[in-house]
mmCIF file of C-alpha atoms and ligand atoms in Angstrom:
data_model
loop_
_atom_site.group_PDB
_atom_site.id
_atom_site.type_symbol
_atom_site.label_atom_id
_atom_site.label_comp_id
_atom_site.label_asym_id
_atom_site.label_seq_id
_atom_site.Cartn_x
_atom_site.Cartn_y
_atom_site.Cartn_z
ATOM 1 C CA MET A 1 62.602 -34.404 -18.071
ATOM 2 C CA TYR A 2 61.759 -36.860 -14.952
ATOM 3 C CA SER A 3 61.669 -33.321 -12.054
ATOM 4 C CA THR A 4 59.755 -31.860 -15.621
ATOM 5 C CA ASN A 5 57.045 -34.415 -15.193
ATOM 6 C CA ILE A 6 56.278 -34.512 -11.666
ATOM 7 C CA ASP A 7 55.910 -30.371 -11.996
ATOM 8 C CA SER A 8 53.677 -30.546 -14.544
ATOM 9 C CA MET A 9 51.826 -33.298 -11.974
ATOM 10 C CA ILE A 10 52.057 -31.125 -9.097
ATOM 11 C CA ASN A 11 50.222 -28.133 -11.337
ATOM 12 C CA ALA A 12 47.388 -30.316 -12.634
ATOM 13 C CA CYS A 13 46.721 -31.124 -9.103
ATOM 14 C CA LYS A 14 46.949 -27.535 -7.857
ATOM 15 C CA ILE A 15 44.549 -26.618 -10.792
ATOM 16 C CA HIS A 16 42.313 -29.925 -9.884
ATOM 17 C CA PHE A 17 42.398 -29.117 -6.222
ATOM 18 C CA CYS A 18 41.118 -25.033 -6.972
ATOM 19 C CA LEU A 19 38.279 -26.190 -9.297
ATOM 20 C CA LEU A 20 37.593 -28.808 -6.571
ATOM 21 C CA ILE A 21 37.454 -26.038 -3.801
ATOM 22 C CA LEU A 22 35.489 -23.499 -6.692
ATOM 23 C CA LEU A 23 33.051 -26.784 -7.180
ATOM 24 C CA VAL A 24 32.361 -27.115 -3.280
ATOM 25 C CA PHE A 25 32.503 -23.315 -1.901
ATOM 26 C CA GLY A 26 31.764 -21.710 -5.236
ATOM 27 C CA GLY A 27 28.257 -22.134 -4.830
ATOM 28 C CA ASN A 28 28.310 -20.153 -1.989
ATOM 29 C CA VAL A 29 30.885 -17.284 -2.898
ATOM 30 C CA PHE A 30 29.458 -16.837 -6.566
ATOM 31 C CA GLY A 31 26.108 -18.391 -7.072
ATOM 32 C CA GLN A 32 24.662 -18.674 -3.659
ATOM 33 C CA LYS A 33 25.331 -15.253 -1.712
ATOM 34 C CA TYR A 34 22.291 -13.032 -0.627
ATOM 35 C CA ASP A 35 22.262 -9.358 -1.239
ATOM 36 C CA LEU A 36 20.655 -9.083 2.106
ATOM 37 C CA LEU A 37 19.676 -11.676 4.598
ATOM 38 C CA ILE A 38 16.883 -10.323 7.712
ATOM 39 C CA LYS A 39 17.620 -12.482 10.518
ATOM 40 C CA GLY A 40 15.885 -13.310 13.417
ATOM 41 C CA GLY A 41 12.512 -11.285 13.264
ATOM 42 C CA HIS A 42 8.959 -12.139 13.815
ATOM 43 C CA VAL A 43 7.742 -12.611 10.436
ATOM 44 C CA ILE A 44 3.889 -11.873 9.513
ATOM 45 C CA ASP A 45 3.009 -12.891 6.275
ATOM 46 C CA PRO A 46 -0.793 -13.407 6.454
ATOM 47 C CA ALA A 47 -1.213 -14.415 2.442
ATOM 48 C CA ASN A 48 1.264 -17.622 3.573
ATOM 49 C CA GLY A 49 -0.038 -18.289 7.043
ATOM 50 C CA ILE A 50 3.345 -17.149 8.523
ATOM 51 C CA ASP A 51 3.579 -15.813 12.108
ATOM 52 C CA LYS A 52 6.545 -16.848 13.953
ATOM 53 C CA ILE A 53 10.360 -16.420 14.026
ATOM 54 C CA MET A 54 12.200 -16.310 10.618
ATOM 55 C CA ASP A 55 14.892 -15.769 8.301
ATOM 56 C CA ILE A 56 14.088 -13.662 4.983
ATOM 57 C CA ALA A 57 16.985 -14.122 1.986
ATOM 58 C CA VAL A 58 16.638 -11.206 -1.121
ATOM 59 C CA ASN A 59 18.553 -10.920 -3.940
ATOM 60 C CA LYS A 60 18.366 -8.770 -6.787
ATOM 61 C CA GLY A 61 15.626 -7.177 -5.348
ATOM 62 C CA ILE A 62 13.259 -10.591 -5.144
ATOM 63 C CA ILE A 63 12.534 -12.651 -2.406
ATOM 64 C CA ALA A 64 14.809 -15.634 -2.531
ATOM 65 C CA LYS A 65 14.069 -17.652 0.581
ATOM 66 C CA VAL A 66 11.901 -17.672 3.852
ATOM 67 C CA ALA A 67 12.789 -19.926 6.356
ATOM 68 C CA VAL A 68 13.545 -20.853 10.148
ATOM 69 C CA LYS A 69 17.060 -20.680 9.606
ATOM 70 C CA ILE A 70 19.170 -19.438 6.504
ATOM 71 C CA ASN A 71 22.929 -19.459 7.059
ATOM 72 C CA GLU A 72 24.180 -19.204 3.434
ATOM 73 C CA PRO A 73 26.470 -15.511 3.259
ATOM 74 C CA ALA A 74 24.664 -12.615 2.532
ATOM 75 C CA GLU A 75 26.514 -8.808 1.403
ATOM 76 C CA LYS A 76 24.534 -7.302 4.193
ATOM 77 C CA ILE A 77 23.065 -9.077 7.096
ATOM 78 C CA ILE A 78 20.585 -7.191 9.285
ATOM 79 C CA GLU A 79 19.876 -8.509 13.319
ATOM 80 C CA ALA A 80 15.779 -8.066 13.315
ATOM 81 C CA LYS A 81 15.343 -10.170 16.989
ATOM 82 C CA GLY A 82 12.421 -8.420 18.826
ATOM 83 C CA LEU A 83 11.177 -6.423 15.739
ATOM 84 C CA TYR A 84 8.473 -7.656 13.287
ATOM 85 C CA VAL A 85 9.245 -8.206 9.448
ATOM 86 C CA THR A 86 6.178 -7.846 6.821
ATOM 87 C CA PRO A 87 5.524 -7.256 3.183
ATOM 88 C CA GLY A 88 6.047 -3.544 2.484
ATOM 89 C CA PHE A 89 2.438 -1.589 3.124
ATOM 90 C CA ILE A 90 -0.419 -1.135 0.596
ATOM 91 C CA ASP A 91 -1.866 2.619 1.215
ATOM 92 C CA MET A 92 -5.195 2.414 -1.022
ATOM 93 C CA HIS A 93 -6.184 5.911 -1.114
ATOM 94 C CA THR A 94 -3.633 8.645 -1.751
ATOM 95 C CA HIS A 95 -3.105 11.833 -3.702
ATOM 96 C CA VAL A 96 0.408 11.941 -5.006
ATOM 97 C CA PHE A 97 -0.014 13.949 -8.412
ATOM 98 C CA VAL A 98 1.747 17.100 -6.980
ATOM 99 C CA GLY A 99 2.639 19.688 -9.388
ATOM 100 C CA PRO A 100 3.153 23.276 -9.673
ATOM 101 C CA ASN A 101 -0.036 24.555 -9.754
ATOM 102 C CA ALA A 102 -2.118 26.464 -6.429
ATOM 103 C CA GLY A 103 -5.169 25.155 -4.823
ATOM 104 C CA LEU A 104 -5.001 22.035 -6.819
ATOM 105 C CA PHE A 105 -4.832 18.203 -6.140
ATOM 106 C CA ALA A 106 -3.695 17.424 -10.231
ATOM 107 C CA ASP A 107 -0.441 18.169 -10.756
ATOM 108 C CA GLY A 108 -1.061 20.981 -7.678
ATOM 109 C CA VAL A 109 0.565 21.646 -4.216
ATOM 110 C CA ASN A 110 -2.105 19.950 -2.330
ATOM 111 C CA SER A 111 -0.758 16.293 -3.505
ATOM 112 C CA VAL A 112 2.274 15.652 -1.630
ATOM 113 C CA SER A 113 5.322 13.749 -3.445
ATOM 114 C CA PRO A 114 5.270 10.021 -2.502
ATOM 115 C CA ASP A 115 8.752 9.078 -1.421
ATOM 116 C CA ASP A 116 8.493 12.241 1.357
ATOM 117 C CA PHE A 117 6.123 10.737 3.438
ATOM 118 C CA THR A 118 5.456 6.637 2.264
ATOM 119 C CA PHE A 119 9.046 4.652 3.526
ATOM 120 C CA ARG A 120 9.140 6.516 6.750
ATOM 121 C CA SER A 121 5.865 4.425 7.704
ATOM 122 C CA GLY A 122 6.730 1.270 5.792
ATOM 123 C CA VAL A 123 4.407 1.945 2.858
ATOM 124 C CA THR A 124 6.187 0.650 -0.232
ATOM 125 C CA THR A 125 2.962 1.077 -2.888
ATOM 126 C CA VAL A 126 0.447 3.788 -2.911
ATOM 127 C CA VAL A 127 -2.688 3.807 -4.842
ATOM 128 C CA ASP A 128 -3.655 7.143 -6.084
ATOM 129 C CA ALA A 129 -7.360 8.063 -5.851
ATOM 130 C CA GLY A 130 -7.924 9.178 -9.364
ATOM 131 C CA THR A 131 -5.881 12.883 -8.827
ATOM 132 C CA SER A 132 -5.355 12.181 -12.322
ATOM 133 C CA GLY A 133 -7.718 11.824 -15.143
ATOM 134 C CA TRP A 134 -7.773 9.879 -18.548
ATOM 135 C CA ARG A 135 -6.513 12.918 -20.246
ATOM 136 C CA SER A 136 -3.781 14.222 -17.537
ATOM 137 C CA PHE A 137 -2.241 10.506 -16.723
ATOM 138 C CA PRO A 138 0.439 10.865 -18.770
ATOM 139 C CA LEU A 139 1.906 13.605 -17.163
ATOM 140 C CA PHE A 140 0.798 12.224 -13.983
ATOM 141 C CA LYS A 141 3.340 8.970 -14.964
ATOM 142 C CA LYS A 142 6.002 10.949 -16.324
ATOM 143 C CA GLN A 143 6.102 13.823 -13.847
ATOM 144 C CA VAL A 144 5.846 11.720 -10.680
ATOM 145 C CA ILE A 145 5.456 8.063 -11.187
ATOM 146 C CA ASP A 146 8.742 7.627 -13.256
ATOM 147 C CA GLN A 147 10.228 9.873 -10.599
ATOM 148 C CA SER A 148 9.412 8.183 -7.507
ATOM 149 C CA LYS A 149 10.743 5.101 -5.730
ATOM 150 C CA THR A 150 7.581 4.268 -4.242
ATOM 151 C CA ARG A 151 5.554 2.422 -6.372
ATOM 152 C CA ILE A 152 2.554 4.021 -7.346
ATOM 153 C CA LEU A 153 -0.384 2.620 -9.020
ATOM 154 C CA ALA A 154 -3.509 4.635 -9.595
ATOM 155 C CA PHE A 155 -6.933 4.657 -10.085
ATOM 156 C CA ILE A 156 -7.939 7.179 -12.967
ATOM 157 C CA ASN A 157 -10.648 9.534 -13.024
ATOM 158 C CA ILE A 158 -13.809 9.430 -14.983
ATOM 159 C CA SER A 159 -13.300 13.324 -15.168
ATOM 160 C CA GLY A 160 -10.297 13.662 -18.020
ATOM 161 C CA ASP A 161 -8.445 16.449 -16.160
ATOM 162 C CA GLY A 162 -8.724 14.543 -12.502
ATOM 163 C CA MET A 163 -9.207 16.756 -9.698
ATOM 164 C CA THR A 164 -8.882 20.071 -11.087
ATOM 165 C CA GLY A 165 -11.396 21.574 -8.794
ATOM 166 C CA ALA A 166 -15.350 21.583 -8.676
ATOM 167 C CA GLU A 167 -16.062 23.592 -11.692
ATOM 168 C CA HIS A 168 -14.214 21.393 -13.710
ATOM 169 C CA GLU A 169 -15.575 18.290 -12.405
ATOM 170 C CA GLN A 170 -19.000 18.561 -13.449
ATOM 171 C CA ASN A 171 -18.679 18.448 -17.262
ATOM 172 C CA ILE A 172 -20.089 15.305 -18.039
ATOM 173 C CA ALA A 173 -18.936 15.343 -21.793
ATOM 174 C CA ASP A 174 -15.392 14.736 -20.286
ATOM 175 C CA MET A 175 -16.243 11.882 -18.359
ATOM 176 C CA VAL A 176 -16.583 9.421 -21.715
ATOM 177 C CA PRO A 177 -15.661 5.856 -21.202
ATOM 178 C CA ASP A 178 -14.315 5.347 -24.608
ATOM 179 C CA SER A 179 -11.530 7.648 -23.802
ATOM 180 C CA ALA A 180 -10.241 6.676 -20.746
ATOM 181 C CA LEU A 181 -10.041 3.432 -22.322
ATOM 182 C CA SER A 182 -7.217 3.200 -24.565
ATOM 183 C CA ILE A 183 -5.244 4.889 -21.639
ATOM 184 C CA ILE A 184 -5.947 1.848 -19.433
ATOM 185 C CA ASN A 185 -4.912 -0.468 -21.782
ATOM 186 C CA GLN A 186 -1.816 0.958 -22.317
ATOM 187 C CA HIS A 187 -1.127 1.121 -18.813
ATOM 188 C CA ALA A 188 -3.003 -1.610 -17.547
ATOM 189 C CA GLU A 189 -0.752 -3.038 -14.546
ATOM 190 C CA THR A 190 -0.649 0.958 -13.175
ATOM 191 C CA ILE A 191 -4.024 1.288 -13.998
ATOM 192 C CA VAL A 192 -5.805 -0.538 -10.962
ATOM 193 C CA GLY A 193 -9.259 1.127 -11.269
ATOM 194 C CA VAL A 194 -11.602 3.906 -12.278
ATOM 195 C CA LYS A 195 -12.867 6.435 -9.644
ATOM 196 C CA ILE A 196 -15.963 8.673 -9.693
ATOM 197 C CA GLY A 197 -15.923 11.890 -7.571
ATOM 198 C CA HIS A 198 -16.594 15.116 -6.996
ATOM 199 C CA TYR A 199 -19.617 15.638 -9.014
ATOM 200 C CA ASN A 200 -22.531 18.037 -7.896
ATOM 201 C CA GLY A 201 -25.372 16.703 -10.494
ATOM 202 C CA THR A 202 -28.331 15.107 -9.716
ATOM 203 C CA ASP A 203 -28.313 12.453 -12.808
ATOM 204 C CA TRP A 204 -26.323 9.254 -12.210
ATOM 205 C CA THR A 205 -24.482 9.406 -15.925
ATOM 206 C CA PRO A 206 -21.165 10.316 -14.309
ATOM 207 C CA TYR A 207 -21.458 7.309 -11.977
ATOM 208 C CA ASP A 208 -23.183 5.247 -14.927
ATOM 209 C CA ASN A 209 -20.014 5.773 -16.919
ATOM 210 C CA ALA A 210 -17.661 5.178 -14.190
ATOM 211 C CA ILE A 211 -19.325 1.710 -13.663
ATOM 212 C CA LYS A 212 -19.318 1.246 -17.531
ATOM 213 C CA LEU A 213 -15.788 1.426 -17.899
ATOM 214 C CA ALA A 214 -14.644 -0.642 -14.689
ATOM 215 C CA ARG A 215 -16.947 -3.096 -16.100
ATOM 216 C CA GLN A 216 -15.206 -2.709 -19.412
ATOM 217 C CA VAL A 217 -11.784 -3.135 -18.172
ATOM 218 C CA GLU A 218 -12.690 -5.893 -15.552
ATOM 219 C CA LYS A 219 -11.301 -3.801 -13.133
ATOM 220 C CA PRO A 220 -13.035 -2.101 -9.580
ATOM 221 C CA LEU A 221 -14.894 1.263 -9.261
ATOM 222 C CA PHE A 222 -13.109 3.676 -6.587
ATOM 223 C CA VAL A 223 -16.188 5.820 -5.024
ATOM 224 C CA GLU A 224 -14.537 8.561 -3.286
ATOM 225 C CA CYS A 225 -16.685 11.315 -3.166
ATOM 226 C CA HIS A 226 -19.469 12.294 -0.383
ATOM 227 C CA LEU A 227 -22.113 12.674 -3.393
ATOM 228 C CA PRO A 228 -24.652 14.289 -1.071
ATOM 229 C CA GLN A 229 -27.277 14.002 -3.858
ATOM 230 C CA TYR A 230 -27.272 10.320 -3.780
ATOM 231 C CA SER A 231 -27.891 8.115 -1.061
ATOM 232 C CA LEU A 232 -25.552 5.757 0.218
ATOM 233 C CA GLN A 233 -27.896 3.049 0.145
ATOM 234 C CA ASP A 234 -28.582 4.014 -3.923
ATOM 235 C CA GLN A 235 -24.558 4.422 -4.362
ATOM 236 C CA LEU A 236 -23.781 0.594 -2.947
ATOM 237 C CA ALA A 237 -26.855 -0.714 -4.798
ATOM 238 C CA LYS A 238 -25.208 0.057 -7.494
ATOM 239 C CA LEU A 239 -21.568 -1.435 -7.007
ATOM 240 C CA SER A 240 -20.942 -4.827 -7.794
ATOM 241 C CA ALA A 241 -18.078 -7.421 -5.903
ATOM 242 C CA GLY A 242 -15.036 -6.273 -5.671
ATOM 243 C CA ASP A 243 -15.984 -2.302 -5.829
ATOM 244 C CA MET A 244 -14.377 -0.120 -3.730
ATOM 245 C CA ILE A 245 -16.141 2.918 -1.394
ATOM 246 C CA THR A 246 -13.757 5.017 0.936
ATOM 247 C CA HIS A 247 -14.262 7.403 4.041
ATOM 248 C CA THR A 248 -16.147 4.420 5.467
ATOM 249 C CA TYR A 249 -16.335 5.929 9.068
ATOM 250 C CA GLU A 250 -17.189 9.669 8.016
ATOM 251 C CA ASN A 251 -19.878 11.452 9.812
ATOM 252 C CA ILE A 252 -20.756 14.759 8.231
ATOM 253 C CA LYS A 253 -24.003 15.632 7.013
ATOM 254 C CA GLU A 254 -23.376 15.310 3.195
ATOM 255 C CA ARG A 255 -23.145 11.791 3.579
ATOM 256 C CA MET A 256 -25.267 9.147 5.722
ATOM 257 C CA PRO A 257 -22.852 7.672 8.109
ATOM 258 C CA ILE A 258 -22.603 3.834 8.774
ATOM 259 C CA ILE A 259 -23.788 3.544 12.341
ATOM 260 C CA GLY A 260 -27.205 3.861 12.536
ATOM 261 C CA GLU A 261 -30.025 5.033 14.727
ATOM 262 C CA ASP A 262 -29.532 2.391 17.087
ATOM 263 C CA GLY A 263 -25.981 2.017 17.031
ATOM 264 C CA LYS A 264 -25.254 -0.445 14.944
ATOM 265 C CA VAL A 265 -24.178 -1.146 11.285
ATOM 266 C CA ARG A 266 -26.946 -0.555 9.156
ATOM 267 C CA PRO A 267 -28.287 -3.447 7.695
ATOM 268 C CA PHE A 268 -27.751 -2.296 3.848
ATOM 269 C CA VAL A 269 -24.106 -1.605 4.511
ATOM 270 C CA LEU A 270 -23.366 -5.062 5.820
ATOM 271 C CA GLU A 271 -25.473 -6.530 3.241
ATOM 272 C CA ALA A 272 -23.017 -4.615 0.544
ATOM 273 C CA LYS A 273 -20.086 -6.128 2.316
ATOM 274 C CA LYS A 274 -21.752 -9.687 1.768
ATOM 275 C CA ARG A 275 -21.988 -8.778 -1.454
ATOM 276 C CA GLY A 276 -18.306 -8.119 -2.055
ATOM 277 C CA ILE A 277 -18.321 -4.620 -1.869
ATOM 278 C CA LEU A 278 -14.704 -3.406 -0.325
ATOM 279 C CA PHE A 279 -14.278 -0.449 2.265
ATOM 280 C CA ASP A 280 -11.861 1.651 2.499
ATOM 281 C CA LEU A 281 -10.683 3.688 5.546
ATOM 282 C CA GLY A 282 -10.100 6.892 3.119
ATOM 283 C CA HIS A 283 -9.098 8.348 7.078
ATOM 284 C CA GLY A 284 -8.102 11.755 5.052
ATOM 285 C CA GLY A 285 -8.897 15.278 7.258
ATOM 286 C CA ALA A 286 -12.648 14.728 7.677
ATOM 287 C CA GLY A 287 -13.085 11.075 6.972
ATOM 288 C CA PHE A 288 -12.483 8.991 10.351
ATOM 289 C CA TRP A 289 -14.774 9.340 13.576
ATOM 290 C CA PHE A 290 -14.298 7.163 16.439
ATOM 291 C CA ASP A 291 -18.453 7.506 16.661
ATOM 292 C CA GLN A 292 -18.318 5.270 13.377
ATOM 293 C CA ALA A 293 -15.233 3.326 13.949
ATOM 294 C CA ALA A 294 -15.394 2.179 17.734
ATOM 295 C CA PRO A 295 -18.700 0.352 17.478
ATOM 296 C CA ALA A 296 -18.532 -0.319 13.506
ATOM 297 C CA VAL A 297 -14.893 -2.178 14.548
ATOM 298 C CA LYS A 298 -16.524 -3.866 17.851
ATOM 299 C CA GLN A 299 -19.313 -5.474 15.653
ATOM 300 C CA GLY A 300 -16.989 -7.254 13.292
ATOM 301 C CA PHE A 301 -17.017 -4.205 10.534
ATOM 302 C CA ALA A 302 -13.481 -3.483 10.378
ATOM 303 C CA PRO A 303 -11.916 -2.046 6.859
ATOM 304 C CA ASN A 304 -10.630 -3.740 3.821
ATOM 305 C CA SER A 305 -8.067 -1.752 2.961
ATOM 306 C CA PHE A 306 -5.919 1.221 4.910
ATOM 307 C CA GLY A 307 -6.206 3.721 2.810
ATOM 308 C CA THR A 308 -4.722 7.173 4.359
ATOM 309 C CA ASP A 309 -6.177 9.668 2.192
ATOM 310 C CA LEU A 310 -2.549 11.086 2.261
ATOM 311 C CA HIS A 311 -2.460 14.662 1.194
ATOM 312 C CA ARG A 312 -0.963 18.012 2.116
ATOM 313 C CA PHE A 313 -3.541 18.627 5.269
ATOM 314 C CA SER A 314 -4.585 15.149 5.938
ATOM 315 C CA MET A 315 -1.167 14.418 6.774
ATOM 316 C CA ASN A 316 -0.652 16.820 9.831
ATOM 317 C CA SER A 317 -4.588 16.396 11.060
ATOM 318 C CA ALA A 318 -5.730 13.350 12.803
ATOM 319 C CA MET A 319 -3.924 10.792 10.414
ATOM 320 C CA LYS A 320 -0.460 11.428 10.564
ATOM 321 C CA ASP A 321 1.066 8.267 8.724
ATOM 322 C CA MET A 322 0.305 4.726 7.728
ATOM 323 C CA THR A 323 1.558 3.391 11.506
ATOM 324 C CA ASN A 324 -0.678 5.712 13.155
ATOM 325 C CA VAL A 325 -3.329 4.266 11.427
ATOM 326 C CA MET A 326 -2.491 0.931 12.129
ATOM 327 C CA SER A 327 -2.061 1.435 15.990
ATOM 328 C CA LYS A 328 -5.157 3.269 15.716
ATOM 329 C CA PHE A 329 -7.374 0.543 14.618
ATOM 330 C CA MET A 330 -5.047 -1.964 16.924
ATOM 331 C CA ALA A 331 -6.736 0.495 19.994
ATOM 332 C CA LEU A 332 -10.144 -0.283 18.870
ATOM 333 C CA GLY A 333 -9.506 -3.927 19.272
ATOM 334 C CA LEU A 334 -7.575 -5.115 16.235
ATOM 335 C CA SER A 335 -5.221 -7.561 16.449
ATOM 336 C CA LEU A 336 -1.041 -6.735 15.264
ATOM 337 C CA ASN A 337 -2.273 -9.530 12.661
ATOM 338 C CA ASP A 338 -5.317 -8.091 11.628
ATOM 339 C CA VAL A 339 -3.978 -4.830 10.879
ATOM 340 C CA VAL A 340 -1.115 -6.074 8.837
ATOM 341 C CA GLN A 341 -3.298 -8.402 6.934
ATOM 342 C CA ILE A 342 -5.663 -5.292 6.063
ATOM 343 C CA ALA A 343 -1.870 -3.422 5.073
ATOM 344 C CA THR A 344 -0.714 -6.111 2.685
ATOM 345 C CA TRP A 345 -2.654 -9.234 1.589
ATOM 346 C CA ASN A 346 -6.129 -7.912 1.967
ATOM 347 C CA ALA A 347 -5.043 -4.674 -0.311
ATOM 348 C CA ALA A 348 -3.069 -6.617 -2.660
ATOM 349 C CA MET A 349 -5.974 -9.046 -3.766
ATOM 350 C CA ALA A 350 -8.447 -5.697 -3.942
ATOM 351 C CA ILE A 351 -6.113 -4.175 -6.742
ATOM 352 C CA LYS A 352 -5.481 -7.689 -8.481
ATOM 353 C CA HIS A 353 -1.454 -7.363 -7.837
ATOM 354 C CA GLU A 354 -1.275 -10.296 -5.760
ATOM 355 C CA GLU A 355 2.631 -10.462 -6.483
ATOM 356 C CA LEU A 356 2.770 -7.451 -3.824
ATOM 357 C CA GLY A 357 1.530 -7.782 -0.048
ATOM 358 C CA ASN A 358 3.045 -11.248 0.485
ATOM 359 C CA LEU A 359 6.590 -12.801 0.573
ATOM 360 C CA LYS A 360 6.481 -15.381 -1.375
ATOM 361 C CA ALA A 361 9.764 -16.668 -2.868
ATOM 362 C CA GLY A 362 10.240 -15.233 -6.217
ATOM 363 C CA ASN A 363 7.963 -11.842 -5.555
ATOM 364 C CA VAL A 364 9.458 -8.936 -5.367
ATOM 365 C CA ALA A 365 11.712 -7.593 -2.307
ATOM 366 C CA ASP A 366 9.350 -4.873 -0.351
ATOM 367 C CA LEU A 367 9.000 -5.320 3.369
ATOM 368 C CA ALA A 368 8.590 -3.145 6.407
ATOM 369 C CA ILE A 369 10.453 -4.061 9.637
ATOM 370 C CA PHE A 370 9.109 -2.276 12.849
ATOM 371 C CA LYS A 371 8.674 -2.663 16.655
ATOM 372 C CA VAL A 372 5.476 -2.333 18.396
ATOM 373 C CA SER A 373 6.028 -0.106 21.571
ATOM 374 C CA GLU A 374 4.227 -0.648 24.407
ATOM 375 C CA GLY A 375 3.064 2.123 26.831
ATOM 376 C CA THR A 376 0.625 4.784 26.823
ATOM 377 C CA PHE A 377 -0.458 6.320 23.552
ATOM 378 C CA GLY A 378 -2.897 8.951 22.167
ATOM 379 C CA PHE A 379 -4.662 8.744 18.887
ATOM 380 C CA THR A 380 -7.386 11.166 17.594
ATOM 381 C CA ASP A 381 -10.351 11.422 14.669
ATOM 382 C CA SER A 382 -11.335 13.527 12.579
ATOM 383 C CA GLY A 383 -13.706 15.041 15.394
ATOM 384 C CA GLY A 384 -11.154 16.208 18.008
ATOM 385 C CA LYS A 385 -11.669 12.841 19.852
ATOM 386 C CA THR A 386 -8.767 11.056 20.958
ATOM 387 C CA ILE A 387 -8.500 7.321 22.755
ATOM 388 C CA SER A 388 -5.575 5.930 24.170
ATOM 389 C CA GLY A 389 -4.055 2.511 22.991
ATOM 390 C CA SER A 390 -1.120 0.677 24.324
ATOM 391 C CA LYS A 391 1.001 -0.636 21.280
ATOM 392 C CA LYS A 392 1.963 1.979 18.875
ATOM 393 C CA LEU A 393 4.166 0.447 15.705
ATOM 394 C CA GLU A 394 7.595 2.391 14.783
ATOM 395 C CA MET A 395 9.121 1.738 11.805
ATOM 396 C CA GLU A 396 13.068 0.702 11.913
ATOM 397 C CA MET A 397 13.599 -0.373 8.084
ATOM 398 C CA THR A 398 11.786 -0.590 4.568
ATOM 399 C CA VAL A 399 12.982 -2.077 2.191
ATOM 400 C CA ARG A 400 12.103 -1.498 -1.763
ATOM 401 C CA ASP A 401 13.076 -3.612 -4.490
ATOM 402 C CA GLY A 402 15.608 -5.237 -2.407
ATOM 403 C CA LYS A 403 16.817 -1.967 -1.457
ATOM 404 C CA ILE A 404 17.018 -0.207 2.019
ATOM 405 C CA VAL A 405 14.994 3.132 1.651
ATOM 406 C CA TRP A 406 14.265 3.847 5.188
ATOM 407 C CA ASP A 407 16.546 3.049 8.118
ATOM 408 C CA LEU A 408 15.609 4.744 11.604
ATOM 409 C CA ASN A 409 18.682 3.293 13.437
ATOM 410 C CA GLY A 410 21.278 2.705 11.146
ATOM 411 C CA LEU A 411 20.759 -1.432 11.493
ATOM 412 C CA GLY A 412 21.808 -1.632 7.783
ATOM 413 C CA ALA A 413 24.981 1.111 7.818
ATOM 414 C CA LYS A 414 28.686 0.053 9.023
ATOM 415 C CA LYS A 415 29.177 0.211 12.764
ATOM 416 C CA VAL A 416 31.906 2.933 13.888
ATOM 417 C CA ASP A 417 33.027 3.599 17.105
ATOM 418 C CA PHE A 418 34.762 7.268 18.263
HETATM 419 ZN ZN1 ZN B 1 -8.978 11.379 -1.201
#
């Protein structure tokens, strides 16, 4: 009887001891354990004023904590010493409505499948520049957006079928704001604005309809086309703060370049920027010229966003990819901090997705982890000119939604020796 009581007391103590252990350490074992911990990287998060060595913890796809030292255990630890860690990059201008149709961007082979190109250059979000129109958006969503790991947002083309070739993009009857309204409202998170492009007529109806629609849904207008029939000055005069114009540093006969005869950014362009109009890079295959970009950057006229204009042709031209574009602008005089801010926070604000482009705890864990190599590198423009630069971004790892989606040197893989 006596010994039974002792035994039950001992058993009770064991249970209490176990409970105590669980209480003391259970938080770490069960509650506090992170999925991913990136340690010792140089974090640049312009939105939150961070530019120093810090740790970043990720849980369930969300930024859990950013601090100088995080000691709690994690499922996977990435040693990022010597690397930079920033929010995942946002490419403001892409054509990703890939499909079977020859010669077309919309549902065609001239677009590219985003996952094939994004993660290897740190891009976690692309904005499709009106490749789909209000009529073809549901197909774009089903065929590409829902099938991709890259986050895909979109400007919707005022032309119903989007970029289906010059002939189809001239039909004013198909550029009706009311038709587009319901599709924008149905997909208000994904559709970030309205796009006008590739119209050859001389009247302003498509432009005015696109503006009317953009104002109606309180989203920006994105102007891609060269629209030689309208002067650049008249186009900019129509735009309001927050609207975007792309191919900023283009120098082709179809559109007046932003640099005037005196070598300076034209006053009406400066005035537009001052009014809040946003200038996207829109590099593409023909949209980037050093004779425009070099003086403009020197005069303080940097792009608001680094839209690469990614498509089947631009990726193999001077553009290459987002990291090359960012390195090129460093060669032109911008700092690493500048190019990161343009590729992250500035872009996020422009599309009114302020949960992106920064590392605030609670936001989605999209990260770019890269090194900046030093040496002599060549960067080219659309006119066949080259400059050299001494720094180049090289993507080591990309994290999308808390998951490693690109890992060049196996930083997140288990090490083995043979
Ligand atoms: Zn484009």
